[in-house]
Short mmCIF file of C-alpha atoms and ligand atoms in Angstrom, two decimals:
data_model
loop_
_atom_site.label_atom_id
_atom_site.label_comp_id
_atom_site.label_asym_id
_atom_site.label_seq_id
_atom_site.Cartn_x
_atom_site.Cartn_y
_atom_site.Cartn_z
CA MET A 1 165.40 -39.45 172.30
CA GLY A 2 169.18 -39.97 171.46
CA VAL A 3 171.82 -40.27 174.92
CA ASP A 4 173.59 -36.93 174.76
CA THR A 5 176.40 -36.69 177.00
CA LEU A 6 175.98 -33.39 178.86
CA THR A 7 179.28 -31.13 178.89
CA ALA A 8 179.67 -27.73 178.55
CA PRO A 9 177.45 -26.29 175.97
CA THR A 10 179.44 -25.71 172.58
CA GLU A 11 178.53 -23.68 169.56
CA GLU A 12 175.85 -25.29 168.64
CA THR A 13 174.03 -25.46 172.02
CA THR A 14 173.71 -21.86 172.41
CA ARG A 15 170.87 -19.27 171.61
CA GLU A 16 171.89 -18.73 167.98
CA GLY A 17 172.92 -22.19 167.40
CA SER A 18 170.03 -23.81 168.50
CA GLU A 19 167.38 -21.85 166.19
CA PRO A 20 165.96 -23.98 163.97
CA GLN A 21 166.23 -23.98 160.66
CA GLY A 22 163.68 -22.86 158.39
CA GLY A 23 162.92 -19.38 158.89
CA THR A 24 161.07 -20.59 162.74
CA ALA A 25 161.14 -19.09 165.37
CA PRO A 26 163.65 -20.47 168.18
CA ASN A 27 162.12 -22.40 171.26
CA ARG A 28 162.19 -20.43 174.23
CA ILE A 29 164.57 -19.96 177.09
CA ILE A 30 162.44 -17.40 179.70
CA THR A 31 164.64 -16.41 183.00
CA ILE A 32 163.27 -14.46 185.92
CA LEU A 33 165.31 -11.62 186.91
CA SER A 34 164.97 -9.67 190.06
CA PRO A 35 168.33 -8.42 192.13
CA LYS A 36 166.09 -8.10 195.15
CA GLY A 37 165.14 -11.18 197.27
CA GLY A 38 160.80 -11.08 197.61
CA SER A 39 160.05 -9.29 194.82
CA GLY A 40 157.70 -11.84 193.03
CA LYS A 41 160.19 -13.86 191.01
CA THR A 42 159.00 -17.38 191.85
CA THR A 43 155.09 -16.34 191.61
CA VAL A 44 155.52 -15.31 188.36
CA GLY A 45 157.84 -18.15 187.03
CA VAL A 46 155.72 -20.76 188.76
CA ASN A 47 152.25 -19.35 187.31
CA LEU A 48 153.83 -18.62 184.03
CA ALA A 49 154.63 -22.26 183.30
CA VAL A 50 151.40 -23.43 184.87
CA GLU A 51 150.18 -21.00 182.62
CA LEU A 52 151.70 -21.97 179.25
CA ALA A 53 151.18 -25.54 180.37
CA ALA A 54 148.30 -25.23 180.18
CA ARG A 55 148.08 -23.79 176.62
CA HIS A 56 150.85 -26.43 175.93
CA PRO A 57 151.37 -30.12 178.25
CA ARG A 58 154.45 -31.36 178.52
CA GLU A 59 155.93 -28.77 176.49
CA VAL A 60 156.99 -26.41 179.45
CA VAL A 61 160.01 -27.23 182.07
CA LEU A 62 160.59 -24.69 185.42
CA LEU A 63 164.20 -24.90 186.47
CA ASP A 64 164.48 -23.80 190.07
CA LEU A 65 168.20 -22.42 189.96
CA ASP A 66 167.10 -20.50 193.35
CA LEU A 67 170.12 -22.76 194.35
CA GLN A 68 170.38 -22.16 198.27
CA PHE A 69 166.57 -21.32 199.33
CA GLY A 70 164.64 -22.38 196.15
CA ASP A 71 161.16 -22.78 196.55
CA VAL A 72 159.57 -24.29 193.10
CA ALA A 73 158.60 -27.77 194.93
CA GLY A 74 157.37 -26.17 197.78
CA VAL A 75 155.11 -23.75 195.96
CA LEU A 76 153.77 -26.63 193.93
CA ARG A 77 153.87 -29.26 196.41
CA LEU A 78 156.34 -31.57 195.15
CA SER A 79 158.45 -33.98 196.67
CA PRO A 80 160.79 -34.26 194.17
CA LYS A 81 163.20 -37.44 194.59
CA ASN A 82 166.00 -35.62 192.15
CA THR A 83 167.21 -32.42 191.39
CA ILE A 84 169.55 -29.99 190.12
CA GLY A 85 172.09 -30.72 192.68
CA GLY A 86 171.98 -34.70 192.32
CA ILE A 87 173.05 -33.90 188.53
CA ALA A 88 175.98 -32.29 188.96
CA ARG A 89 176.93 -34.51 191.63
CA ARG A 90 176.61 -37.14 188.63
CA TRP A 91 178.52 -35.12 185.97
CA PRO A 92 179.18 -35.85 182.94
CA VAL A 93 175.03 -36.93 182.79
CA ASP A 94 173.34 -38.00 179.95
CA SER A 95 169.91 -36.36 179.08
CA ALA A 96 167.84 -39.72 179.91
CA ASN A 97 169.02 -39.13 183.25
CA LEU A 98 168.37 -35.62 183.31
CA LYS A 99 164.66 -36.53 181.56
CA LEU A 100 164.97 -39.07 185.32
CA ALA A 101 165.71 -36.01 187.26
CA LEU A 102 163.04 -34.18 186.14
CA THR A 103 159.65 -34.01 188.65
CA PRO A 104 156.05 -33.74 186.64
CA HIS A 105 153.31 -31.39 188.23
CA ASN A 106 149.59 -32.40 187.64
CA SER A 107 149.23 -28.74 185.40
CA GLY A 108 151.26 -30.75 182.50
CA LEU A 109 154.34 -29.28 183.77
CA TYR A 110 157.74 -30.58 184.51
CA THR A 111 160.31 -28.66 186.99
CA LEU A 112 163.95 -29.51 187.68
CA CYS A 113 164.16 -28.83 191.42
CA ALA A 114 166.44 -27.21 193.65
CA PRO A 115 168.54 -29.00 195.98
CA LEU A 116 166.98 -30.13 199.01
CA THR A 117 169.28 -28.40 201.37
CA PRO A 118 171.45 -25.27 201.09
CA ALA A 119 174.92 -27.45 201.27
CA GLU A 120 174.07 -28.97 197.68
CA ALA A 121 173.77 -25.43 195.99
CA ASP A 122 177.90 -25.65 195.79
CA ASP A 123 178.08 -28.35 193.68
CA VAL A 124 176.27 -26.86 191.18
CA THR A 125 178.56 -24.33 189.26
CA ALA A 126 177.93 -22.24 186.36
CA ALA A 127 178.83 -24.75 183.70
CA HIS A 128 176.33 -27.31 185.10
CA VAL A 129 173.83 -24.49 184.69
CA ALA A 130 174.53 -23.96 181.20
CA GLY A 131 174.63 -27.52 180.33
CA VAL A 132 171.23 -28.41 181.67
CA VAL A 133 169.72 -25.31 180.24
CA SER A 134 171.37 -26.10 176.76
CA VAL A 135 170.27 -29.83 177.08
CA LEU A 136 166.51 -28.52 178.00
CA HIS A 137 166.13 -25.88 175.29
CA GLN A 138 166.68 -28.58 173.22
CA SER A 139 164.17 -30.68 174.53
CA PHE A 140 161.67 -28.15 175.26
CA PRO A 141 159.84 -25.66 173.69
CA TYR A 142 159.62 -23.16 177.03
CA VAL A 143 162.22 -23.49 179.57
CA ILE A 144 161.92 -21.04 182.23
CA VAL A 145 164.72 -20.67 184.92
CA ASP A 146 163.37 -19.18 188.41
CA THR A 147 166.97 -17.10 189.86
CA ASP A 148 167.67 -16.20 193.16
CA PRO A 149 168.44 -12.40 194.08
CA GLY A 150 171.41 -10.77 192.33
CA LEU A 151 173.24 -11.80 189.21
CA SER A 152 175.46 -14.87 190.46
CA GLU A 153 178.12 -16.43 187.59
CA ARG A 154 174.91 -18.83 187.92
CA VAL A 155 172.60 -16.58 187.16
CA LEU A 156 175.21 -14.65 184.93
CA SER A 157 175.13 -18.35 182.61
CA ALA A 158 171.49 -18.37 182.58
CA LEU A 159 171.26 -15.16 181.22
CA ASP A 160 173.78 -15.70 178.39
CA MET A 161 171.88 -18.48 177.21
CA CYS A 162 168.49 -17.48 177.60
CA THR A 163 166.49 -16.09 174.49
CA ASP A 164 164.12 -13.58 177.46
CA VAL A 165 164.08 -11.95 180.41
CA VAL A 166 161.04 -11.32 183.05
CA MET A 167 162.63 -8.52 185.19
CA VAL A 168 160.40 -8.36 188.02
CA CYS A 169 160.35 -5.41 190.06
CA ALA A 170 158.19 -4.12 192.93
CA THR A 171 157.24 -0.83 193.73
CA ASP A 172 159.54 -0.29 196.65
CA VAL A 173 162.50 1.80 196.04
CA PRO A 174 164.92 -0.21 196.66
CA SER A 175 163.89 -2.73 194.26
CA ILE A 176 162.90 -0.45 191.18
CA GLN A 177 166.72 1.03 191.79
CA GLY A 178 168.44 -2.40 192.41
CA LEU A 179 167.13 -3.44 188.76
CA ALA A 180 167.93 -0.33 187.22
CA LYS A 181 171.34 -1.07 188.67
CA ALA A 182 171.35 -4.55 187.43
CA LEU A 183 170.30 -3.72 184.13
CA GLU A 184 172.94 -1.78 183.65
CA ALA A 185 175.60 -4.24 184.66
CA LEU A 186 174.15 -6.38 181.83
CA ASP A 187 174.56 -3.37 179.49
CA VAL A 188 178.09 -3.26 180.56
CA VAL A 189 179.08 -7.73 180.08
CA GLY A 190 177.62 -7.00 176.64
CA LEU A 191 174.20 -9.12 178.33
CA THR A 192 171.81 -7.53 175.48
CA ALA A 193 170.98 -10.45 173.34
CA PRO A 194 167.92 -11.56 175.45
CA ARG A 195 164.45 -9.48 174.80
CA ARG A 196 163.85 -7.81 178.01
CA HIS A 197 160.02 -8.07 179.22
CA PHE A 198 159.58 -5.75 182.17
CA LEU A 199 156.91 -7.17 184.82
CA LEU A 200 155.88 -4.95 187.69
CA ASN A 201 154.39 -6.83 190.36
CA ARG A 202 151.87 -5.16 193.44
CA SER A 203 151.42 -2.87 190.85
CA ASP A 204 148.56 -0.78 192.18
CA ALA A 205 150.00 -0.42 195.55
CA LYS A 206 149.53 3.15 196.83
CA VAL A 207 153.17 3.70 198.56
CA GLY A 208 153.94 7.33 197.12
CA VAL A 209 155.85 6.05 193.90
CA ASP A 210 154.35 6.55 190.50
CA LEU A 211 154.71 4.07 187.46
CA ASP A 212 156.47 6.95 185.20
CA GLU A 213 158.78 7.59 187.76
CA ILE A 214 159.69 3.46 187.83
CA GLU A 215 159.63 3.53 184.11
CA LYS A 216 162.01 6.22 183.75
CA THR A 217 164.23 4.39 186.35
CA VAL A 218 164.41 1.62 184.92
CA GLY A 219 164.85 3.04 181.64
CA ALA A 220 162.07 0.83 180.11
CA PRO A 221 158.16 1.01 179.79
CA ILE A 222 156.19 -1.57 181.72
CA ASP A 223 154.72 -4.60 179.52
CA VAL A 224 152.86 -6.53 182.49
CA ARG A 225 151.17 -5.24 185.43
CA VAL A 226 150.56 -7.79 188.17
CA PRO A 227 148.24 -5.96 191.44
CA SER A 228 148.46 -6.69 194.84
CA SER A 229 146.10 -9.28 196.15
CA ILE A 230 146.01 -11.79 199.61
CA ASP A 231 145.11 -14.26 196.64
CA VAL A 232 148.02 -14.72 195.88
CA VAL A 233 149.52 -15.37 199.30
CA LYS A 234 146.54 -18.10 199.76
CA ALA A 235 148.07 -19.87 196.44
CA THR A 236 151.38 -20.12 197.51
CA ASN A 237 150.55 -21.28 200.92
CA GLY A 238 147.58 -23.45 199.47
CA GLY A 239 149.94 -24.89 196.84
CA VAL A 240 148.00 -24.50 194.47
CA PRO A 241 149.08 -21.59 191.86
CA ILE A 242 146.25 -18.99 191.05
CA MET A 243 146.70 -20.03 187.16
CA GLN A 244 145.32 -23.04 188.74
CA SER A 245 142.82 -22.06 190.74
CA ARG A 246 141.78 -18.83 188.86
CA SER A 247 140.42 -17.46 192.34
CA ASN A 248 141.17 -13.87 191.30
CA ASP A 249 140.46 -12.37 187.59
CA ALA A 250 142.85 -9.56 187.45
CA ILE A 251 145.71 -11.83 188.56
CA VAL A 252 145.11 -14.06 186.20
CA LYS A 253 144.42 -11.82 182.99
CA SER A 254 147.77 -10.77 183.84
CA PHE A 255 149.77 -13.47 183.51
CA GLU A 256 147.58 -14.78 180.53
CA ARG A 257 149.06 -10.86 179.11
CA LEU A 258 152.47 -12.50 180.39
CA ALA A 259 152.47 -16.16 178.61
CA ASP A 260 150.63 -13.99 175.37
CA ARG A 261 154.19 -12.54 174.88
CA PHE A 262 155.94 -16.12 174.53
CA ASP A 263 152.83 -18.31 173.28
CA SER A 264 153.18 -19.40 169.30
CA SER A 265 148.96 -19.62 169.68
CA ALA A 266 148.37 -16.63 170.86
CA ASN A 267 150.95 -13.96 168.91
CA ALA A 268 152.31 -16.01 165.75
CA ALA A 269 154.28 -13.08 165.11
CA ASP A 270 156.28 -13.61 168.14
CA ALA A 271 156.30 -17.02 168.31
CA PRO A 272 158.28 -19.48 169.17
CA SER A 273 158.29 -23.26 167.34
CA SER A 274 157.42 -25.98 168.77
CA GLY A 275 159.95 -27.68 166.62
CA GLY A 276 162.53 -28.83 169.55
CA ARG A 277 162.49 -32.50 170.25
CA ARG A 278 160.76 -33.38 173.40
CA LEU A 279 161.70 -35.61 176.08
CA PHE A 280 158.23 -36.86 176.65
CA LYS A 281 155.79 -37.61 173.67
CA ARG A 282 152.20 -36.88 173.91
CA LYS A 283 149.38 -38.20 174.94
CA GLY A 284 146.95 -38.47 171.94
N1 ATP B 1 151.20 -9.51 193.40
C1 ATP B 1 150.85 -10.10 194.69
N2 ATP B 1 150.52 -9.97 195.55
C2 ATP B 1 150.52 -10.47 196.67
N3 ATP B 1 151.59 -11.05 197.51
C3 ATP B 1 151.88 -11.26 196.42
C4 ATP B 1 152.26 -10.81 195.04
N4 ATP B 1 153.32 -11.69 194.04
C5 ATP B 1 153.77 -12.07 195.23
N5 ATP B 1 153.42 -12.53 196.20
C6 ATP B 1 153.80 -12.52 197.81
O1 ATP B 1 155.09 -12.24 198.49
C7 ATP B 1 155.76 -13.50 198.75
C8 ATP B 1 157.43 -13.30 197.81
O2 ATP B 1 157.37 -13.72 196.54
P1 ATP B 1 158.11 -14.55 195.91
O3 ATP B 1 158.18 -16.12 196.71
O4 ATP B 1 157.11 -14.95 194.56
O5 ATP B 1 159.59 -13.66 195.66
P2 ATP B 1 160.75 -13.91 195.12
O6 ATP B 1 161.18 -12.58 194.36
O7 ATP B 1 160.76 -15.70 194.35
O8 ATP B 1 161.63 -13.87 196.63
P3 ATP B 1 163.03 -14.88 196.70
O9 ATP B 1 163.71 -13.75 196.29
O10 ATP B 1 163.21 -14.75 198.10
O11 ATP B 1 163.00 -15.74 195.82
C9 ATP B 1 155.39 -14.72 198.48
O12 ATP B 1 154.74 -14.99 199.51
C10 ATP B 1 154.15 -14.44 197.49
O13 ATP B 1 152.61 -15.47 197.81
MG1 MG B 2 161.99 -17.32 194.63
#
């Protein structure tokens, strides 16, 4: 792997510019979005990443952009030695240092974890986010970005670069209305290029809002439904994502369906190539 200095992304490293030549689909940058807290972003991001890594070991990186209170490391029981905070403080850094900052997980997934303290989050700017996402995109077929609630500049920076957005919504009115407002805001600022995937979390909760109403308010059909289950909470608390423990069939099937939307082997017509340069060589 060459050692490229990380700077602000150039035209060549943006979404369009990184598309491989020869008609193959681009690698994927998948941002997990929900303007409201607690709707299930991290659960979705972690399980999608683990499932894609099971299918494509060492080709998936999960970036925790919940910079103040990111919990990817906690949910995966990782003890990161380096984080995106350290990358920002050593800026500009080269891709070799970025490689050293990744923390591997036993599922075959790599993570770039959030800073260890909320104060360190201030060190990370939108330009850092763009630079980091850009280099990861050149190296990994799948970059998955977990985010914090809201549409901060740093989240917008990831959205500006991504190929796909997974819009996570819970079944409560604030979550539904919040997502509708967020999508309107993205339309206003022209962030319409990423393909949108609408995931309804806790979709079977009987809380007096029907699915038609949710689709109408958000203005998009629901693509994937994830039911509610105590097994999800147990998986979060136990440090083993449900796509590894496979303790609940319905939840597993939901996340498989979500992964199928991005997976070349599951859906050739809609597939990203695995043609990006890799930071890590495959074993065997
Ligand atoms: N389908 C589900 N069924 C039951 N519990 C769930 C489900 N999805 C998520 N949870 C639980 O809800 C809690 C919040 O989920 P999660 O941390 O993924 O949300 P988040 O959107 O990332 O929150 P934050 O905005 O704070 O980052 C966790 O305890 C998780 O285990
Ligand atoms: Mg979260």
